[in-house]
Short mmCIF file of C-alpha atoms and ligand atoms in Angstrom, two decimals:
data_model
loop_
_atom_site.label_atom_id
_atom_site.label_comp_id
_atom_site.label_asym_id
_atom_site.label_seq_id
_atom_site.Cartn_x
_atom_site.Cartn_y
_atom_site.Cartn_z
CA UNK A 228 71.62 -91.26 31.59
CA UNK A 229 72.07 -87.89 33.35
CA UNK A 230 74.39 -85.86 31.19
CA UNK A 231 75.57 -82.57 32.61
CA UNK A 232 75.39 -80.33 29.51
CA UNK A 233 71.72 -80.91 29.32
CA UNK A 234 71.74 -77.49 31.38
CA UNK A 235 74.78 -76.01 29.74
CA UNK A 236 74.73 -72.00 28.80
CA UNK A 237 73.05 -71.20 25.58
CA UNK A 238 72.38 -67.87 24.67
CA UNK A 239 73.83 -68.03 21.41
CA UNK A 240 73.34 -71.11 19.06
CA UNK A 241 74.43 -69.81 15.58
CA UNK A 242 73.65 -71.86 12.29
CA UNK A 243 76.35 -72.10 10.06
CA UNK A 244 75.58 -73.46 6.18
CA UNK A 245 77.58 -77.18 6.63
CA UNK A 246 77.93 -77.15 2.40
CA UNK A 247 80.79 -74.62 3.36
CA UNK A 248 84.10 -75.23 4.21
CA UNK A 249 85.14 -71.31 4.83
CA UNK A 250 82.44 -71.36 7.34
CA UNK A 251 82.66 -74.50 9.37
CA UNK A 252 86.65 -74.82 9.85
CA UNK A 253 86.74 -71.80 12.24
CA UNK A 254 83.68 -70.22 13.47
CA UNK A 255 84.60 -70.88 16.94
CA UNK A 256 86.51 -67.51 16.60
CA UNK A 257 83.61 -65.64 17.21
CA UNK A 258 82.90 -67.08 20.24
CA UNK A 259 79.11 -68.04 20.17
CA UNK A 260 77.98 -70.41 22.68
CA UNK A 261 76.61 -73.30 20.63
CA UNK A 262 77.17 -74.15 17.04
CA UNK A 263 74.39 -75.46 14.46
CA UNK A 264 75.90 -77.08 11.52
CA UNK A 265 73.23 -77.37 9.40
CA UNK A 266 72.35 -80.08 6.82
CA UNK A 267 68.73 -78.94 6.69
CA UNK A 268 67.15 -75.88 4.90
CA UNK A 269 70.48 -73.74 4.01
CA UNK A 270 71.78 -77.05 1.95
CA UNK A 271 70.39 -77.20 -1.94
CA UNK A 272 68.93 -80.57 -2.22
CA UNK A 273 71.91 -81.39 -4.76
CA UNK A 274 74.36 -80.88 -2.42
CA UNK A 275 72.83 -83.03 0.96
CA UNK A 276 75.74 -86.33 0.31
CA UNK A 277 78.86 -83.12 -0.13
CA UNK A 278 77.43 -81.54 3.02
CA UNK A 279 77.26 -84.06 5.07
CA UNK A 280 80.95 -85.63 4.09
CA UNK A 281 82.14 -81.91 4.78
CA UNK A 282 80.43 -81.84 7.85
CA UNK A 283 81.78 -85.49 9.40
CA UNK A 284 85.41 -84.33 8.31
CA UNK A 285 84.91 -80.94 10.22
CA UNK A 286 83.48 -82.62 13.18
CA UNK A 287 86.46 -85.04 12.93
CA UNK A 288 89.35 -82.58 12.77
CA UNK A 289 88.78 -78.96 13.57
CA UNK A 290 88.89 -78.03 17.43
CA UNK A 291 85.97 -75.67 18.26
CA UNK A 292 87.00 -74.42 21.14
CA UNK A 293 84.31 -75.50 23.74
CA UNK A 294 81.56 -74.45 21.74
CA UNK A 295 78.97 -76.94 21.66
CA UNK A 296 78.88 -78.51 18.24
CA UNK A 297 75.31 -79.21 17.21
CA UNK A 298 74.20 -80.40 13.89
CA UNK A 299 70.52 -80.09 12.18
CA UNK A 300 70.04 -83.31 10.06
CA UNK A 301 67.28 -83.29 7.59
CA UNK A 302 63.76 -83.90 8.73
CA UNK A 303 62.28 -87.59 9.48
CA UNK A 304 59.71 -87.12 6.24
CA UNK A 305 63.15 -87.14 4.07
CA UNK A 306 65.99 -89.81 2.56
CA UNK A 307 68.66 -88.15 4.28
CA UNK A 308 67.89 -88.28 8.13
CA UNK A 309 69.46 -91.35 9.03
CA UNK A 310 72.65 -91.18 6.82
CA UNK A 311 73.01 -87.95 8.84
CA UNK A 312 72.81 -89.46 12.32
CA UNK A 313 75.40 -91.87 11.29
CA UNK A 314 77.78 -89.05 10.17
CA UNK A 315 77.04 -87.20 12.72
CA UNK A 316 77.62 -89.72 15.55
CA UNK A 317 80.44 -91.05 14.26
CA UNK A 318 82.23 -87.54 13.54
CA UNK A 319 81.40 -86.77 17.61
CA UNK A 320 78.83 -84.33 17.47
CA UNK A 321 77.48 -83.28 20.86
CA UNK A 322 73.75 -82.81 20.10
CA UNK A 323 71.38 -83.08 16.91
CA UNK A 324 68.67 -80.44 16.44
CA UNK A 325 65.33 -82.25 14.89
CA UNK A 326 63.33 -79.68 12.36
CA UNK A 327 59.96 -79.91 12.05
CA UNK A 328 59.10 -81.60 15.16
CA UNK A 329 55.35 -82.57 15.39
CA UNK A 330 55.13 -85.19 18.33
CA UNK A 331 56.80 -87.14 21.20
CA UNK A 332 57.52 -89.82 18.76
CA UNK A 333 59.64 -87.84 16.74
CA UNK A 334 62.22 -87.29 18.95
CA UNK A 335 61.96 -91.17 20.25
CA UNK A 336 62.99 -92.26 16.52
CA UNK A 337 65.85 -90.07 16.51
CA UNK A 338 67.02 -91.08 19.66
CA UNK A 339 66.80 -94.85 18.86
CA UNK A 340 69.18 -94.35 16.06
CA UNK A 341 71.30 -92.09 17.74
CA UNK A 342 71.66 -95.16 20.85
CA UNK A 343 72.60 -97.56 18.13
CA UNK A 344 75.06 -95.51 16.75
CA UNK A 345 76.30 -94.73 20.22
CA UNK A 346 77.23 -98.14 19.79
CA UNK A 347 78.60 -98.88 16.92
CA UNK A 348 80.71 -95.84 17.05
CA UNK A 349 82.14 -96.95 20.88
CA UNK A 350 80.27 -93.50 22.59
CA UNK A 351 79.68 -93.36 25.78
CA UNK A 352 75.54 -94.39 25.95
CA UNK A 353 73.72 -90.93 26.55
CA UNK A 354 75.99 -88.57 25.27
CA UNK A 355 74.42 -87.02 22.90
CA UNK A 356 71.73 -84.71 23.31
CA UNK A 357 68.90 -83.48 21.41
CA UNK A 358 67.13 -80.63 20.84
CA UNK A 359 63.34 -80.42 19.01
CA UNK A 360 62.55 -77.76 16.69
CA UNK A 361 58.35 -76.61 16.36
CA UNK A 362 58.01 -75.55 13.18
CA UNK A 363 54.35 -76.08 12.80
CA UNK A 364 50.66 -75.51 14.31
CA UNK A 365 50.68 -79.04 15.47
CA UNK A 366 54.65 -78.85 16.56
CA UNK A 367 53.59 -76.04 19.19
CA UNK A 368 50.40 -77.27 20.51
CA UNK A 369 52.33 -80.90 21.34
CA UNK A 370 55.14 -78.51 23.04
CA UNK A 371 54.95 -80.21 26.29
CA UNK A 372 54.34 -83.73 25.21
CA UNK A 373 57.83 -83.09 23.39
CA UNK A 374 59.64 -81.32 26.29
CA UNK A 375 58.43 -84.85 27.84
CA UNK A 376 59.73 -87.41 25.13
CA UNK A 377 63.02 -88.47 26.02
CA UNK A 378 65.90 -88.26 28.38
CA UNK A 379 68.13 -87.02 26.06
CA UNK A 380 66.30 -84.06 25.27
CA UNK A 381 67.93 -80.66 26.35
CA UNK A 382 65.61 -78.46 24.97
CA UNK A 383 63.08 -77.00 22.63
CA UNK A 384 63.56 -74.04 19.85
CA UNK A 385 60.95 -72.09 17.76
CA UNK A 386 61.40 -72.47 14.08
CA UNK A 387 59.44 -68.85 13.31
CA UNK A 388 59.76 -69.05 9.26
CA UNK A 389 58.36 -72.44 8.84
CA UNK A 390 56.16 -71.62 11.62
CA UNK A 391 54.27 -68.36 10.49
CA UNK A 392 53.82 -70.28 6.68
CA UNK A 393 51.98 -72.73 8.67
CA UNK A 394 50.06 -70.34 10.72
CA UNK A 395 49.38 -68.23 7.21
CA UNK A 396 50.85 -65.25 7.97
CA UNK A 397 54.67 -63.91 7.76
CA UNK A 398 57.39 -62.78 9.83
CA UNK A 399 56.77 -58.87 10.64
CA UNK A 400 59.57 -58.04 12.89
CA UNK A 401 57.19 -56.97 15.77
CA UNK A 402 56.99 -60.73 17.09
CA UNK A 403 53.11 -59.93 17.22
CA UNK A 404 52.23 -63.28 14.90
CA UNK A 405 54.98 -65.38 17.48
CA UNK A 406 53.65 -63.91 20.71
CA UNK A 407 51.22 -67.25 21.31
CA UNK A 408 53.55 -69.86 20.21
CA UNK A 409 56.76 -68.21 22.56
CA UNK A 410 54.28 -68.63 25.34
CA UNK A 411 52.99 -71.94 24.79
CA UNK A 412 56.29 -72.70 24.13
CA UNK A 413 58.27 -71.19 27.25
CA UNK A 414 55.82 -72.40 29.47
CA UNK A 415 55.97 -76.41 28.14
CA UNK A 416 59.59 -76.11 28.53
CA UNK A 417 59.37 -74.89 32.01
CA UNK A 418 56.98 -77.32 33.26
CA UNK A 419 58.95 -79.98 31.73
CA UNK A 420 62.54 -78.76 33.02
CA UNK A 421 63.99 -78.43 29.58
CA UNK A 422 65.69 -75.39 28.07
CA UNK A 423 63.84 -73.31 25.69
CA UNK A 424 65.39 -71.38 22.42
CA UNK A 425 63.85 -68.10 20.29
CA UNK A 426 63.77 -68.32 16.38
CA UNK A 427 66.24 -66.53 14.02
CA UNK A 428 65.82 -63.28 13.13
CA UNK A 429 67.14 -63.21 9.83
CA UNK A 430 66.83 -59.20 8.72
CA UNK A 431 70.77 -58.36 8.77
CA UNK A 432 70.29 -54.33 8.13
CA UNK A 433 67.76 -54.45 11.19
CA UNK A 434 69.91 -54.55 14.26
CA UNK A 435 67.69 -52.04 16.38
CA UNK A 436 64.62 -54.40 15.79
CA UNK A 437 67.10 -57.05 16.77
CA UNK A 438 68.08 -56.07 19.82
CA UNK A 439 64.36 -55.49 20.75
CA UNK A 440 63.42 -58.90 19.69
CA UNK A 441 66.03 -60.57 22.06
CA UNK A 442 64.86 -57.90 24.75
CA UNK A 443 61.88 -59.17 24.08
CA UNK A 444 62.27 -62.98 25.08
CA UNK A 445 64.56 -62.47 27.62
CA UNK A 446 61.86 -61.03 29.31
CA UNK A 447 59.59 -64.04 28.55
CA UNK A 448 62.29 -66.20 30.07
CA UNK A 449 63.83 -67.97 27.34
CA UNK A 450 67.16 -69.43 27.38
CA UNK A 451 68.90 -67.87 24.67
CA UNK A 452 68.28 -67.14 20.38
CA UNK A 453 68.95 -69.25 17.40
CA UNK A 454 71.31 -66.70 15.16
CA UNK A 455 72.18 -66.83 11.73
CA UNK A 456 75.20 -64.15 11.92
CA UNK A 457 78.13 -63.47 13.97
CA UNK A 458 77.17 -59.62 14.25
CA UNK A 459 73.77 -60.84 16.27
CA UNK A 460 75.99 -62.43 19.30
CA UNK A 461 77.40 -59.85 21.25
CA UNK A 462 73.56 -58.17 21.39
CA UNK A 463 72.40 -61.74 22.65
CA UNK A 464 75.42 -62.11 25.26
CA UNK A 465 74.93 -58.50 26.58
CA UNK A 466 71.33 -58.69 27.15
CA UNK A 467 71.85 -62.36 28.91
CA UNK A 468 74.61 -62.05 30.99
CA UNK A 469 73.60 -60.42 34.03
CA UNK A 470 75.04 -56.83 34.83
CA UNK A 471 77.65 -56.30 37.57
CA UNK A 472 74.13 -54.87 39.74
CA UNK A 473 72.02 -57.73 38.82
CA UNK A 474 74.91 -60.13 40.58
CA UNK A 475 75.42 -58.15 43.36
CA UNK A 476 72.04 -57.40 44.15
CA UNK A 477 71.55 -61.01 43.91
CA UNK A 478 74.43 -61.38 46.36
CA UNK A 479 72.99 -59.70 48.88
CA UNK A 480 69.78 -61.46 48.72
CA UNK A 481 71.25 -64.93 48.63
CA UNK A 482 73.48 -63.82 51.68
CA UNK A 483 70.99 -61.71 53.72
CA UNK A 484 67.40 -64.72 53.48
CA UNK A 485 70.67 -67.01 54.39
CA UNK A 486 71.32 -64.64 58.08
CA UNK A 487 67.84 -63.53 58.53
CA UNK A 488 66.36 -67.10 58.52
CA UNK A 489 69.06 -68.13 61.65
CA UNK A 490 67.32 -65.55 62.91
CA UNK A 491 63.81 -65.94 62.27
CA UNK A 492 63.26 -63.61 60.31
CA UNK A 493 61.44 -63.85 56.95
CA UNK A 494 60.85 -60.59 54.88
CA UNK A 495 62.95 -57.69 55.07
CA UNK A 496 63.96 -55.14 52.31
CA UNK A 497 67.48 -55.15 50.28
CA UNK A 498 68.30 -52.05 48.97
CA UNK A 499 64.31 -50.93 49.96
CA UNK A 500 62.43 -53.89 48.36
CA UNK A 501 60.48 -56.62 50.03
CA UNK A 502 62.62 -59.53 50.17
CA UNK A 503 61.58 -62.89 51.38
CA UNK A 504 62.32 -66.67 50.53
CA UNK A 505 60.17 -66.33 47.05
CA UNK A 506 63.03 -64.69 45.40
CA UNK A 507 65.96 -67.50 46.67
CA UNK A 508 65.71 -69.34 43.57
CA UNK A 509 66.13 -65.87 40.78
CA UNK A 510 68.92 -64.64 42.97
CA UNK A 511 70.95 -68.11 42.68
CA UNK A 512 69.76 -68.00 39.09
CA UNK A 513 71.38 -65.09 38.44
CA UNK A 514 74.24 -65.89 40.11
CA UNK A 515 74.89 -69.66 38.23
CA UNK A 516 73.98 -67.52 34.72
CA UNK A 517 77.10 -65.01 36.14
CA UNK A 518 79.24 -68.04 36.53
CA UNK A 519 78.34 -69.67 33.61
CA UNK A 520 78.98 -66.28 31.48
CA UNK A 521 82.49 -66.26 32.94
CA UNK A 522 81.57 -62.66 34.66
CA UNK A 523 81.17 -63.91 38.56
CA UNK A 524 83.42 -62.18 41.06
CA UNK A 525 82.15 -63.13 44.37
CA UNK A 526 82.54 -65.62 46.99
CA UNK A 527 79.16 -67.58 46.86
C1 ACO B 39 65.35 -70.07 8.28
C2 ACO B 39 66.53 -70.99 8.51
O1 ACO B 39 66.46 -72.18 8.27
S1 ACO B 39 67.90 -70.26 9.26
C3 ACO B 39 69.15 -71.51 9.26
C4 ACO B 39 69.84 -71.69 7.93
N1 ACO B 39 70.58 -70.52 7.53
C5 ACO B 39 71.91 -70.40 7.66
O2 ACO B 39 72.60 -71.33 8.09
C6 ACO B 39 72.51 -69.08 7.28
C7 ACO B 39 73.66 -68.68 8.19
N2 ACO B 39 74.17 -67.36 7.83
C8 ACO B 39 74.86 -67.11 6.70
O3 ACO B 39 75.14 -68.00 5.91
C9 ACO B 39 75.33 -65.69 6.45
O4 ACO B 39 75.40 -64.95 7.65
C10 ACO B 39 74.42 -64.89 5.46
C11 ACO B 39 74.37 -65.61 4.09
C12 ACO B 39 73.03 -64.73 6.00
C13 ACO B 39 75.05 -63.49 5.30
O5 ACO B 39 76.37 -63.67 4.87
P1 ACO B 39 77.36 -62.43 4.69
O6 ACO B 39 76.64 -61.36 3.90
O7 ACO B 39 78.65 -62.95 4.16
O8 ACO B 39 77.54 -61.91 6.20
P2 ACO B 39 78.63 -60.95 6.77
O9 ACO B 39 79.10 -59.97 5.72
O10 ACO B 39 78.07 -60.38 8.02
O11 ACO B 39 79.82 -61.92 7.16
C14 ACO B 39 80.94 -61.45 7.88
C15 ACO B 39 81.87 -62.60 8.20
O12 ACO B 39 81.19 -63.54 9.04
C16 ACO B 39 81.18 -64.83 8.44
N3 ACO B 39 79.87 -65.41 8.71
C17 ACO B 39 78.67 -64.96 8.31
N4 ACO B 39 77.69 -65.75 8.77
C18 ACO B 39 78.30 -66.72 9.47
C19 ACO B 39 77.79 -67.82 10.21
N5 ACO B 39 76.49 -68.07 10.28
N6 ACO B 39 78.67 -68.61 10.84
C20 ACO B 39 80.01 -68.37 10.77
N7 ACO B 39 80.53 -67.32 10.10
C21 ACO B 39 79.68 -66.51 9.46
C22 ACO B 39 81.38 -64.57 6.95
O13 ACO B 39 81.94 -65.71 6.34
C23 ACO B 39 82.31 -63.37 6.97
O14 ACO B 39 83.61 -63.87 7.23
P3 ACO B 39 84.93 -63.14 6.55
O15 ACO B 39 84.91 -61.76 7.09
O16 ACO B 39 86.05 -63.99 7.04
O17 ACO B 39 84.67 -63.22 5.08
O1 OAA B 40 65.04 -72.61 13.52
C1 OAA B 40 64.97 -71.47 13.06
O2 OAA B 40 64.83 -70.43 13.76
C2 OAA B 40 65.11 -71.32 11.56
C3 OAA B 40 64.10 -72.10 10.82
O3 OAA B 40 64.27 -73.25 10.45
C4 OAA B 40 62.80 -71.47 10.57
O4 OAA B 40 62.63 -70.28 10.95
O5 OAA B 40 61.94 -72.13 9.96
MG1 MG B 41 62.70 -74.08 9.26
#
């Protein structure tokens, strides 16, 4: 089971409220990477059987474009989780986000029913993918026994609202009360090979303290946000596509450890910095992230 958009580009994954029709026939105009229909938190609890039925119609016959369709069913603790599997498998979804992840065995349940539906729906076996979101105290501290459950699990995301109610505090807008769980977090999904995803950031008016946010974990080496509005994604794809000197600095470090090692040579400077194999992998990082953003113009 080694499915290829396991490591597909990310940066933006927006929610969109799957009880409405205006939103989920076209929001593949806008261009975000990933799409999150959600059945979860934005539904009213009346409205869970109509969401759902929307959603398996939408999934069924609107085009999107490319953009990955995932959906958030409601969490294992409810009615509703299962019934939303089904729909969701059987409409062709391409992942399923779990909320309020708390352990390993979690994301094994899901991914049972999502192999028998596989099934019954005639899917190719593996094809869809999950993602877990940590919502909670325990959720983060079992990061890397999640990023470990299952082969069909692409990733992890922070879930900061649910998160911070558990942790008694709030959200504050200076990421101080996320700054231990993005770490725990990043570093679980790293040592586990899985991609990892920031929380929403859900004050609209705000788009200074925005753009510092997703400065912010970009640094930390996340893989992209979760976004609840199409005015948040160009900020996310500018800050993680890499610049036109970012790729061809990378360029000439992929190109000059490749002629200085026939050579036997192993650090040197590029443009007057100490260069040596160390920073191989970053520069071909860059590079594949250039590629992947559509904005690589080289040769390599
Ligand atoms: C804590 C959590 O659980 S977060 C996850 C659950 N939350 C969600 O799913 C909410 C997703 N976001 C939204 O529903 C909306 O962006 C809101 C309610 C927050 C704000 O809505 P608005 O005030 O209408 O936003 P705005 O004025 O920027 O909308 C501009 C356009 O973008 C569309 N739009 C807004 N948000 C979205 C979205 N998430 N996906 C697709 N299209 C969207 C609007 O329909 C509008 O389209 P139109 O110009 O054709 O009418
Ligand atoms: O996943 C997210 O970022 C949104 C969410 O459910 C939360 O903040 O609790
Ligand atoms: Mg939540």
């Amino acid at each position: 089971m080694n499915n290829p958009n396991k490591k597909r580009l990310r940066r933006t994954m927006m929610f969109l409220n799957a009880q409405k029709p205006g939103l989920i026939k076209d929001p593949y105009i806008y261009k975000a990477d990933s799409l999150m229909l959600d059945l979860e938190d934005a539904v009213a609890e009346n409205q869970k059987d109509v969401a759902r039925f929307s959603l398996y119609h939408a999934l069924k016959t609107v085009d999107y474009r490319g953009a990955e369709r995932v959906v958030r069913i409601n969490g294992l603790d409810t009615p509703y989780w299962r019934e939303d599997i089904r729909a969701c498998v059987a409409g062709g979804c391409d992942s399923i986000r779990i909320p309020k992840t708390e352990h390993a065995e979690d994301v094994r349940r899901v991914a049972a029913a999502i192999a028998e539906d596989e099934k019954t729906y005639g899917r190719p076996e593996g094809e869809v993918l999950i993602i877990a979101a940590l919502e909670s105290a325990r959720g983060v501290m079992n990061a890397l026994e999640i990023c470990e459950s299952d082969e069909r699990l692409f990733g992890i995301a922070l879930s900061g609202g649910d998160y911070t109610k558990d942790l008694q505090t709030h959200i504050t807008g200076t990421g101080i009360e996320l700054m231990g769980a993005r770490q725990q977090m990043i570093i679980a999904a790293r040592a586990a090979g899985v991609q990892c995803f920031d929380t929403v950031f859900t004050d609209l008016k705000d788009m200074d303290g925005f753009r510092k946010d997703v400065e912010n974990i970009h640094l930390m080496g996340f893989d992209g946000k979760s976004i609840i509005n199409p005015r948040q994604i160009p900020i996310v794809h500018e800050i993680f596509t890499p610049t036109q000197k970012d790729i061809i600095f990378a360029e000439k470090v992929v190109k000059e450890i490749d002629s200085k090692k026939a050579l036997g040579i192993g650090v040197f400077t590029v443009d007057g910095k100490m260069i040596d194999i160390a920073f191989y992998d970053g520069a071909k990082r860059t590079i594949d992230l250039a590629k992947a953003s559509g904005v690589y113009k080289g040769d390599l």
